[in-house]
XYZ file of C-alpha atoms in Angstrom:
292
model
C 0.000 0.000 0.000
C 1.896 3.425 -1.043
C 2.048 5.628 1.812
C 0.777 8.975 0.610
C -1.473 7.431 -2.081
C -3.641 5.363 -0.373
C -7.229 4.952 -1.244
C -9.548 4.227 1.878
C -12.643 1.452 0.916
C -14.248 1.997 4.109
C -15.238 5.729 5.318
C -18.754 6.784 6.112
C -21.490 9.710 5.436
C -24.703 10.130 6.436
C -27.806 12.760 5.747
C -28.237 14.167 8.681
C -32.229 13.943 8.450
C -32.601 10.497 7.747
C -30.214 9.351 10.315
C -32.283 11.780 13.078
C -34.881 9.257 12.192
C -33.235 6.072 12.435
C -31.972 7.412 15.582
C -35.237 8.142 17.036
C -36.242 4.766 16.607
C -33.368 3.338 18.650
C -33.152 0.605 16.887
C -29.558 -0.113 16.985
C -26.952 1.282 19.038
C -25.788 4.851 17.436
C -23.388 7.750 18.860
C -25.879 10.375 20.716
C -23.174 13.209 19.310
C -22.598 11.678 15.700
C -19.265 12.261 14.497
C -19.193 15.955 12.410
C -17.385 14.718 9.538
C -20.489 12.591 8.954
C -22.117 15.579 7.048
C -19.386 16.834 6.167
C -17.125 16.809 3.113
C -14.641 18.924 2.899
C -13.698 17.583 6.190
C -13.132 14.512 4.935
C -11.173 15.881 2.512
C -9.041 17.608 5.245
C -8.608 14.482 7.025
C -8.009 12.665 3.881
C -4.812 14.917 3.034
C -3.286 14.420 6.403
C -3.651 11.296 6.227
C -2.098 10.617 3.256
C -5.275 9.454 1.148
C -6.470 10.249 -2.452
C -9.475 8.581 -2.612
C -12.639 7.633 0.051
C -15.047 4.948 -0.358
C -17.645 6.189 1.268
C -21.385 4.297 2.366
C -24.040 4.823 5.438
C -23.467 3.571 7.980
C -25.389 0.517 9.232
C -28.186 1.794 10.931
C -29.309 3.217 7.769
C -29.219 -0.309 6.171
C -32.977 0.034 7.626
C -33.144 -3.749 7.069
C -35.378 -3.555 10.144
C -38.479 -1.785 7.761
C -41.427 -3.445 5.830
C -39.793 -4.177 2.792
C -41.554 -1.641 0.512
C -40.440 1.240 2.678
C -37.191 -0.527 3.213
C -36.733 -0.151 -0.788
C -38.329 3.098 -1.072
C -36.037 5.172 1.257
C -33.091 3.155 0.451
C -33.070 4.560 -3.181
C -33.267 7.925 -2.152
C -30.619 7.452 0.337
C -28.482 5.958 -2.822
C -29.451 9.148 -4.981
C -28.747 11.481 -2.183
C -25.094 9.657 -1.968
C -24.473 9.662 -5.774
C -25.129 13.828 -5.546
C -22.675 14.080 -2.094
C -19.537 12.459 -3.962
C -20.083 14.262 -7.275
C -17.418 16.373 -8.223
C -15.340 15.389 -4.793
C -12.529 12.648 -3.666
C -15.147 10.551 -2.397
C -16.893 7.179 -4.236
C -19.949 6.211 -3.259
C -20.633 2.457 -2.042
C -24.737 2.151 -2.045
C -27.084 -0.307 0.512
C -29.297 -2.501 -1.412
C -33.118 -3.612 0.441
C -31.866 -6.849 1.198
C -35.344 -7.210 2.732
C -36.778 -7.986 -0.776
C -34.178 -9.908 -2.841
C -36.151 -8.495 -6.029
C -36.245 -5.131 -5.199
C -32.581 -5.080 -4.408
C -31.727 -6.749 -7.951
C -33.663 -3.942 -9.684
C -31.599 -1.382 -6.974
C -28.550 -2.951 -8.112
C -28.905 -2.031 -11.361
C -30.644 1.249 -11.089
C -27.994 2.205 -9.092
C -25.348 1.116 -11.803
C -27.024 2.848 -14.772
C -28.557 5.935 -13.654
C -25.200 6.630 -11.191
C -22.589 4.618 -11.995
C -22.458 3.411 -8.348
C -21.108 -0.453 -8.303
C -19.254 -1.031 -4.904
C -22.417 -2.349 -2.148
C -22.001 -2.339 1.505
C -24.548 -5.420 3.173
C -25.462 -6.117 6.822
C -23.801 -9.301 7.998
C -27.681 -10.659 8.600
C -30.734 -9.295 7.502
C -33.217 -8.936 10.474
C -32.399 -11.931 11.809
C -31.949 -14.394 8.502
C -28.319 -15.430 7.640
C -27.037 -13.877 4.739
C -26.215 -17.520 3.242
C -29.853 -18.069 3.460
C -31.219 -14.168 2.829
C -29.263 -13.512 -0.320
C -30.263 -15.394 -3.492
C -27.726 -17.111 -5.941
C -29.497 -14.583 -8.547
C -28.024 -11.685 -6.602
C -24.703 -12.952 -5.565
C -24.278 -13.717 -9.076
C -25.703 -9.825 -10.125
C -22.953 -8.949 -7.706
C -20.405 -10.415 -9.122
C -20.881 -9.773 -12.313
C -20.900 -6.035 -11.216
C -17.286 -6.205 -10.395
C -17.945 -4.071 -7.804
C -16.186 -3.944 -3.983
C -19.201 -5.468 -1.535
C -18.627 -4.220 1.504
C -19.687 -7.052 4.543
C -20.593 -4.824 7.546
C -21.381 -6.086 11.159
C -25.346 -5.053 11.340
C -27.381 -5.097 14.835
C -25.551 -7.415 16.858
C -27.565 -10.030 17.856
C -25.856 -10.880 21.373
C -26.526 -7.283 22.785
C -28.195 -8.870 25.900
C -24.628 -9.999 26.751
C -22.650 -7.221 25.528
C -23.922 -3.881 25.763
C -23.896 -3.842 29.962
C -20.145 -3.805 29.665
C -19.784 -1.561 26.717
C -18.529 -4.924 24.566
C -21.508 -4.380 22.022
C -19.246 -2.247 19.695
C -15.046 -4.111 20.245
C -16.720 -7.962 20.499
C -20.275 -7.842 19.275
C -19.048 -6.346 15.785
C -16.053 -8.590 15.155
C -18.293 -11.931 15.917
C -20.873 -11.029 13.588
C -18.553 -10.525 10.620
C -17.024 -13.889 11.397
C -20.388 -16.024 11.758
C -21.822 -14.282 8.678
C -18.420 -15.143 6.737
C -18.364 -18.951 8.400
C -21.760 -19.335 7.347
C -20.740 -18.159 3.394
C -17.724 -20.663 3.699
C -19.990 -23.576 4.530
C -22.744 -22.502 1.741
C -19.596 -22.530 -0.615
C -20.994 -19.077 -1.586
C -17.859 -17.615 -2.875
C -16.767 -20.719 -4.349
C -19.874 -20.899 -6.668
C -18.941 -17.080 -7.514
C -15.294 -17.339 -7.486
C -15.261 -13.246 -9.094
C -17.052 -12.171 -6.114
C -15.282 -9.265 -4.777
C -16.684 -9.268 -0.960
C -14.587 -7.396 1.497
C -14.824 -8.094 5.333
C -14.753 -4.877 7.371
C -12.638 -4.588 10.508
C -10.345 -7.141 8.864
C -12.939 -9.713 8.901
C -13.535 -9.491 12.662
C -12.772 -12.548 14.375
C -12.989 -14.865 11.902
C -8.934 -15.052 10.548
C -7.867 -16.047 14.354
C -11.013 -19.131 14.422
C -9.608 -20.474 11.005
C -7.031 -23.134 12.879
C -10.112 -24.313 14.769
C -12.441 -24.454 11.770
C -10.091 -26.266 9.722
C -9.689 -29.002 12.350
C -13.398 -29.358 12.334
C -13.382 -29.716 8.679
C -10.706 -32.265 8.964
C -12.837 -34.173 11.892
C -16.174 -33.760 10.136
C -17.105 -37.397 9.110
C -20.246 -35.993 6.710
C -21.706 -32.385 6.321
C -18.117 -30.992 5.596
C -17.672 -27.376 4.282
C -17.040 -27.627 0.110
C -13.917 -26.234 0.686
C -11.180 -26.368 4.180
C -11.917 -22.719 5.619
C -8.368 -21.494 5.935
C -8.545 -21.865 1.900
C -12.239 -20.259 1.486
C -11.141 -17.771 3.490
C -8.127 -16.610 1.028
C -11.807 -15.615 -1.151
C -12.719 -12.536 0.344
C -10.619 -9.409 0.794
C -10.422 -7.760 4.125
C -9.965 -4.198 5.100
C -7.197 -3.141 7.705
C -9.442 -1.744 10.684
C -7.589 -3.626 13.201
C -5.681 -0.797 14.931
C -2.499 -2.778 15.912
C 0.551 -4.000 13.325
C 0.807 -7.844 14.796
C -2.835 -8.826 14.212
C -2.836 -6.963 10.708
C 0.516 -9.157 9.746
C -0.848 -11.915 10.965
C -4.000 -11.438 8.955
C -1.856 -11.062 6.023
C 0.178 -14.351 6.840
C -3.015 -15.938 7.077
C -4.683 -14.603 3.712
C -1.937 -12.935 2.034
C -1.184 -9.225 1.656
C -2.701 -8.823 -1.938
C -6.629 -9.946 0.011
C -6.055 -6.553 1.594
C -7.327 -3.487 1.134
C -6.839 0.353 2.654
C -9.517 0.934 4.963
C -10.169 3.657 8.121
C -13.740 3.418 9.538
C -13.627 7.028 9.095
C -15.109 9.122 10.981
C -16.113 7.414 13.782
C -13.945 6.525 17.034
C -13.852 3.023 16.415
C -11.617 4.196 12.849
C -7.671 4.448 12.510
C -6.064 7.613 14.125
C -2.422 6.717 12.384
C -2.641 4.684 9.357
C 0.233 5.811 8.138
C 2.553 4.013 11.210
C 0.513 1.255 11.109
C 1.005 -0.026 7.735
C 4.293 0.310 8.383
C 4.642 -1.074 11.495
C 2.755 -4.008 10.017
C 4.970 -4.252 6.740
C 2.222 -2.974 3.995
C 4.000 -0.005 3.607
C 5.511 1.260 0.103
């Protein structure tokens, strides 16, 4: 990754009305002071050039996934939430990765493609379950496929952790809830064989992949033990399928991650603005020997 040139696939906007309303519902979890550089571009910009990065990915965040809505109003506000994006980056460093109404796998097909012809808009960030239902078993073939042949970046983002009960009375929602989602959604696509059926799939796991590259060991020996319903393909393998951002804030799990996958299945990521993003990226690609 060249230092000074980097391009960040995982940043964050959000219009500010729309996310007052998802707020009010209370949902999910959400700052009570959002971050300013939500609404804000030319801070992002500012950051950007400190920082040492051209170019910013940027989607909702997840509580604006609104997977949570009847599926006709989940559809209806997510395209205007996609149009309002496509106008925010136009003209500016930013890209704009759109939410699909995974709610209705039909409606977010035609989304999917609206999105691509009247924007130009191909990279997708998805929820790592859709109110409840696995993405192995939410997602259709038909769209993974749609997907793929997009060549878009598809963003897989923790959504509404599902052990809050657990977490949230120690503050462990946010730093374990989020990684363990990511890594049972991604499990759950290695033992569907999802990405092996679309091998051009380009799905990238944020927070680099949660907790899922330090449980490969483990779900490799259970492959190895399994005497029927094994996984199509050994994990530690499957796993070398998707790409993985480098939200991980500390240089021995990020080279470890890229021991485990290899360097090229990673890409430049911040989880900007929020603070749960990286302060320093700079030092710690370096520190973690992605540096150029």
């Amino acid at each position: 990754m060249k230092l000074g040139a980097l391009v960040d696939h995982h940043g964050h906007v959000a219009p500010q009305d729309a996310l007052a309303d998802a707020m009010a519902r209370r949902f999910m979890p959400f700052p009570k002071d959002p971050p300013p550089l939500l609404f804000d571009v030319a801070g992002h910009h500012a950051q950007m050039d400190a920082q040492g990065i051209l170019r910013r990915i940027v989607s909702v965040p997840p509580i604006l996934y609104l997977y949570e809505l009847p599926a006709a109003e989940q559809a209806a506000r997510i395209a205007r939430l996609n149009d309002w994006l496509a106008g925010l980056v136009a003209g500016t460093r930013l890209s704009a990765m759109a939410v699909l109404p995974l709610g209705d796998p039909a409606a977010a097909l035609a989304e999917l493609r609206r999105c691509a012809e009247r924007h130009g808009i191909r990279d997708i960030a998805i929820g790592s379950h859709v109110a409840g239902t696995d993405l192995d078993k939410a997602v259709p073939d038909e769209l993974w496929a749609a997907l793929a042949e997009g060549g878009g970046l598809v963003m897989l983002h923790p959504w509404q952790v599902r052990d809050r009960a657990r977490l949230d009375d120690r503050r462990l929602g946010n730093p374990l809830g989020n990684p363990f989602e990511t890594a049972v959604a991604a499990a759950r696509l290695i033992e569907a064989g999802t990405l092996q059926r679309h091998p051009s799939l380009r799905l990238m796991l944020a927070h680099g992949g949660g907790a899922l590259p330090f449980l490969l060991g483990r779900m490799d020996r259970a492959w190895e033990a399994a005497e029927h319903g094994r996984a199509p393909e050994r994990p530690s393998l499957a796993a070398r399928r998707f790409l993985y951002d480098t939200v991980v804030f500390e240089p021995e799990p990020l080279a470890f991650l890229a021991r485990m996958v290899g360097p090229e299945r990673i890409l430049f990521g911040t989880d900007s603005p929020f603070d749960m993003s990286l302060q320093d990226p700079a030092e710690l690609l370096a520190a973690a020997g992605l540096a150029t």
